[in-house]
Short mmCIF file of C-alpha atoms in Angstrom, two decimals:
data_model
loop_
_atom_site.label_atom_id
_atom_site.label_comp_id
_atom_site.label_asym_id
_atom_site.label_seq_id
_atom_site.Cartn_x
_atom_site.Cartn_y
_atom_site.Cartn_z
CA UNK A 1075 0.95 9.39 -14.95
CA UNK A 1076 3.31 7.19 -12.97
CA UNK A 1077 2.72 7.50 -9.26
CA UNK A 1078 4.06 6.09 -5.98
CA UNK A 1079 1.71 6.26 -2.99
CA UNK A 1080 3.40 5.93 0.40
CA UNK A 1081 2.10 5.88 3.95
CA UNK A 1082 1.97 3.80 7.13
CA UNK A 1083 -0.40 0.87 7.73
CA UNK A 1084 -3.88 2.33 8.21
CA UNK A 1085 -3.22 5.50 6.21
CA UNK A 1086 -5.78 4.51 3.58
CA UNK A 1087 -3.39 3.87 0.67
CA UNK A 1088 -5.54 1.09 -0.77
CA UNK A 1089 -8.72 3.17 -0.72
CA UNK A 1090 -7.02 6.21 -2.24
CA UNK A 1091 -5.26 4.09 -4.86
CA UNK A 1092 -8.61 2.71 -6.03
CA UNK A 1093 -10.05 6.23 -6.32
CA UNK A 1094 -7.01 7.43 -8.27
CA UNK A 1095 -7.20 4.38 -10.52
CA UNK A 1096 -10.86 5.06 -11.29
CA UNK A 1097 -10.39 8.80 -11.95
CA UNK A 1098 -7.30 8.54 -14.16
CA UNK A 1099 -7.87 5.09 -15.68
CA UNK A 1100 -4.53 3.67 -14.61
CA UNK A 1101 -3.92 0.34 -12.81
CA UNK A 1102 -3.31 0.01 -9.09
CA UNK A 1103 -0.28 -2.20 -8.49
CA UNK A 1104 0.66 -3.79 -5.18
CA UNK A 1105 3.54 -6.16 -4.47
CA UNK A 1106 1.17 -8.47 -2.60
CA UNK A 1107 -1.01 -8.94 -5.67
CA UNK A 1108 2.03 -9.50 -7.90
CA UNK A 1109 3.52 -12.08 -5.53
CA UNK A 1110 0.25 -13.99 -5.15
CA UNK A 1111 -0.29 -14.09 -8.92
CA UNK A 1112 3.28 -15.22 -9.66
CA UNK A 1113 3.07 -17.97 -7.03
CA UNK A 1114 -0.35 -19.14 -8.27
CA UNK A 1115 0.83 -19.21 -11.89
CA UNK A 1116 4.07 -20.96 -10.88
CA UNK A 1117 6.27 -18.63 -12.89
CA UNK A 1118 10.04 -18.86 -12.47
CA UNK A 1119 10.02 -15.87 -10.13
CA UNK A 1120 6.88 -17.15 -8.41
CA UNK A 1121 8.55 -20.46 -7.57
CA UNK A 1122 11.59 -18.59 -6.30
CA UNK A 1123 9.43 -16.27 -4.16
CA UNK A 1124 7.44 -19.21 -2.77
CA UNK A 1125 10.63 -20.83 -1.50
CA UNK A 1126 11.09 -17.80 0.78
CA UNK A 1127 7.43 -17.40 1.72
CA UNK A 1128 7.11 -21.06 2.71
CA UNK A 1129 9.78 -20.67 5.36
CA UNK A 1130 8.46 -17.34 6.58
CA UNK A 1131 11.33 -15.30 5.13
CA UNK A 1132 11.10 -11.97 3.30
CA UNK A 1133 11.27 -12.20 -0.47
CA UNK A 1134 14.58 -10.53 -1.52
CA UNK A 1135 14.43 -7.08 -3.07
CA UNK A 1136 15.91 -8.24 -6.38
CA UNK A 1137 13.10 -10.78 -6.86
CA UNK A 1138 10.38 -8.25 -5.99
CA UNK A 1139 11.91 -5.58 -8.22
CA UNK A 1140 12.12 -8.00 -11.14
CA UNK A 1141 8.46 -8.93 -10.67
CA UNK A 1142 7.43 -5.28 -10.57
CA UNK A 1143 9.49 -4.44 -13.65
CA UNK A 1144 7.74 -7.25 -15.53
CA UNK A 1145 4.34 -5.98 -14.39
CA UNK A 1146 5.12 -2.41 -15.45
CA UNK A 1147 5.93 -3.61 -18.97
CA UNK A 1148 2.39 -4.95 -19.43
CA UNK A 1149 0.07 -3.11 -21.85
CA UNK A 1150 -2.27 -1.65 -19.23
CA UNK A 1151 0.65 0.32 -17.72
CA UNK A 1152 1.43 2.25 -20.91
CA UNK A 1153 -0.65 5.23 -19.76
CA UNK A 1154 0.66 5.05 -16.21
CA UNK A 1155 0.11 3.24 -12.91
CA UNK A 1156 0.01 3.58 -9.14
CA UNK A 1157 2.53 1.72 -7.00
CA UNK A 1158 0.60 1.16 -3.78
CA UNK A 1159 2.93 1.05 -0.76
CA UNK A 1160 6.07 0.20 -2.69
CA UNK A 1161 8.97 0.83 -2.31
CA UNK A 1162 9.19 0.30 1.47
CA UNK A 1163 12.91 0.95 1.94
CA UNK A 1164 15.54 3.28 0.51
CA UNK A 1165 17.30 0.27 -1.06
CA UNK A 1166 14.11 -0.71 -2.88
CA UNK A 1167 13.60 2.89 -4.00
CA UNK A 1168 17.13 3.06 -5.41
CA UNK A 1169 16.76 -0.25 -7.24
CA UNK A 1170 13.36 0.77 -8.63
CA UNK A 1171 14.73 4.11 -9.84
CA UNK A 1172 17.59 2.42 -11.71
CA UNK A 1173 15.24 -0.03 -13.40
CA UNK A 1174 12.77 2.67 -14.41
CA UNK A 1175 15.56 4.74 -15.93
CA UNK A 1176 16.48 1.76 -18.10
CA UNK A 1177 12.84 1.57 -19.17
CA UNK A 1178 12.78 5.36 -19.78
CA UNK A 1179 9.69 5.56 -17.60
CA UNK A 1180 10.55 7.49 -14.46
CA UNK A 1181 8.06 8.29 -11.68
CA UNK A 1182 6.06 11.54 -12.02
CA UNK A 1183 4.82 11.93 -8.44
CA UNK A 1184 5.59 10.44 -5.02
CA UNK A 1185 2.81 11.16 -2.51
CA UNK A 1186 3.12 10.34 1.17
CA UNK A 1187 -0.06 10.14 3.27
CA UNK A 1188 0.96 11.31 6.74
CA UNK A 1189 -1.22 10.24 9.68
CA UNK A 1190 -0.74 10.85 13.41
CA UNK A 1191 0.48 7.82 15.40
CA UNK A 1192 -2.49 7.74 17.78
CA UNK A 1193 -4.92 8.07 14.90
CA UNK A 1194 -3.31 5.07 13.21
CA UNK A 1195 -3.67 3.00 16.40
CA UNK A 1196 -7.36 3.84 16.63
CA UNK A 1197 -7.94 3.01 12.96
CA UNK A 1198 -6.08 -0.29 12.97
CA UNK A 1199 -7.07 -1.73 16.35
CA UNK A 1200 -10.74 -0.87 15.74
CA UNK A 1201 -11.09 -3.20 12.76
CA UNK A 1202 -13.44 -6.17 13.05
CA UNK A 1203 -13.98 -8.97 10.51
CA UNK A 1204 -16.86 -11.40 10.02
CA UNK A 1205 -15.83 -15.02 10.60
CA UNK A 1206 -18.47 -16.22 8.14
CA UNK A 1207 -18.35 -13.92 5.08
CA UNK A 1208 -15.21 -11.81 5.68
CA UNK A 1209 -17.06 -8.46 5.67
CA UNK A 1210 -15.07 -5.70 7.38
CA UNK A 1211 -16.28 -3.23 10.02
CA UNK A 1212 -14.80 -0.67 12.40
CA UNK A 1213 -16.02 -0.10 15.95
CA UNK A 1214 -15.73 3.72 15.51
CA UNK A 1215 -15.86 4.59 11.82
CA UNK A 1216 -18.09 1.80 10.46
CA UNK A 1217 -19.77 0.00 13.38
CA UNK A 1218 -22.25 -2.86 12.81
CA UNK A 1219 -25.91 -2.23 13.62
CA UNK A 1220 -25.64 -4.81 16.40
CA UNK A 1221 -22.39 -5.06 18.35
CA UNK A 1222 -20.34 -8.13 17.41
CA UNK A 1223 -22.73 -9.21 14.65
CA UNK A 1224 -22.21 -8.84 10.88
CA UNK A 1225 -24.87 -6.72 9.14
CA UNK A 1226 -24.45 -8.72 5.95
CA UNK A 1227 -24.81 -12.35 7.07
CA UNK A 1228 -25.31 -12.34 10.85
CA UNK A 1229 -21.94 -13.96 11.48
CA UNK A 1230 -19.69 -13.31 14.48
CA UNK A 1231 -17.30 -10.38 14.26
CA UNK A 1232 -13.77 -10.85 15.59
CA UNK A 1233 -10.46 -9.01 15.77
CA UNK A 1234 -7.79 -10.58 13.58
CA UNK A 1235 -4.39 -11.29 15.14
CA UNK A 1236 -2.71 -8.72 12.88
CA UNK A 1237 -5.19 -6.06 14.09
CA UNK A 1238 -4.40 -6.54 17.79
CA UNK A 1239 -2.54 -3.76 19.57
CA UNK A 1240 0.78 -5.57 20.16
CA UNK A 1241 0.96 -6.61 16.50
CA UNK A 1242 0.01 -3.11 15.32
CA UNK A 1243 2.66 -1.50 17.52
CA UNK A 1244 5.30 -3.79 16.01
CA UNK A 1245 4.11 -3.08 12.45
CA UNK A 1246 4.26 0.67 13.06
CA UNK A 1247 7.71 0.37 14.64
CA UNK A 1248 9.03 -1.51 11.59
CA UNK A 1249 7.40 1.01 9.27
CA UNK A 1250 8.96 3.97 11.08
CA UNK A 1251 12.41 2.36 10.94
CA UNK A 1252 12.07 1.73 7.21
CA UNK A 1253 10.23 4.89 6.18
CA UNK A 1254 12.67 7.30 7.83
CA UNK A 1255 15.28 6.40 5.20
CA UNK A 1256 12.68 6.29 2.44
CA UNK A 1257 11.42 9.79 3.21
CA UNK A 1258 15.02 11.05 3.24
CA UNK A 1259 15.53 9.43 -0.17
CA UNK A 1260 12.52 11.16 -1.74
CA UNK A 1261 12.13 14.37 0.30
CA UNK A 1262 14.73 16.34 -1.68
CA UNK A 1263 12.97 15.45 -4.93
CA UNK A 1264 10.59 18.05 -6.38
CA UNK A 1265 8.20 15.23 -7.22
CA UNK A 1266 7.70 14.35 -3.52
CA UNK A 1267 4.61 15.62 -1.69
CA UNK A 1268 3.41 14.85 1.82
CA UNK A 1269 -0.25 15.38 2.66
CA UNK A 1270 -2.14 15.04 5.94
CA UNK A 1271 -4.30 11.92 5.93
CA UNK A 1272 -6.96 13.41 8.21
CA UNK A 1273 -10.63 13.88 7.35
CA UNK A 1274 -12.98 11.84 5.21
CA UNK A 1275 -11.97 9.67 2.27
CA UNK A 1276 -13.16 12.24 -0.29
CA UNK A 1277 -11.42 15.09 1.54
CA UNK A 1278 -8.08 13.25 1.43
CA UNK A 1279 -8.67 12.32 -2.21
CA UNK A 1280 -9.26 16.00 -3.06
CA UNK A 1281 -5.84 16.82 -1.55
CA UNK A 1282 -4.21 14.18 -3.75
CA UNK A 1283 -6.02 15.44 -6.86
CA UNK A 1284 -4.79 18.98 -6.12
CA UNK A 1285 -1.21 17.69 -6.10
CA UNK A 1286 -1.62 15.65 -9.29
CA UNK A 1287 -3.36 18.43 -11.23
CA UNK A 1288 -1.45 21.44 -9.93
#
């Protein structure tokens, strides 16, 4: 099973990807993990990517696609994989499709987790992180026993810069601009499914399983 999981920041892609990975015994693949590994190992592509990251620029699509293609050729991907949050643009989707055709390993399912804008704001701006141990909480969905204090180590909880409202609004704006073209690219494909990302984690996972096993 080769699967692409799409959705805005805060939709729960990472959580659902881990559940899918565990149920179907296929690896969860994210561009962030691939980039960090390539940079740490100082591969040719990693060095190239680092030159962009160091100056705060986006890593070009061709570099990212080449990294992903290399990852998908690894042994643990023979039975399938989940691409978590990639592609992000129609151009990336087109490039990925061409490369997968060359590999004779086209995508089986593209699932989009659709979440209401206001719900996303509540999810993302409610996150809190422990300064000491890094444990994550949420003021609504997973509050600490004592406000502002980490249950695990007693450290101070704070709101990261990328979880503040202005930053979140910008992230969602960028996502909407990019995803509009991406949804158009996939929406006419019979392999594309959009599910509502409302309810508990297991409830959303059940919806995904229904799509994958229908």
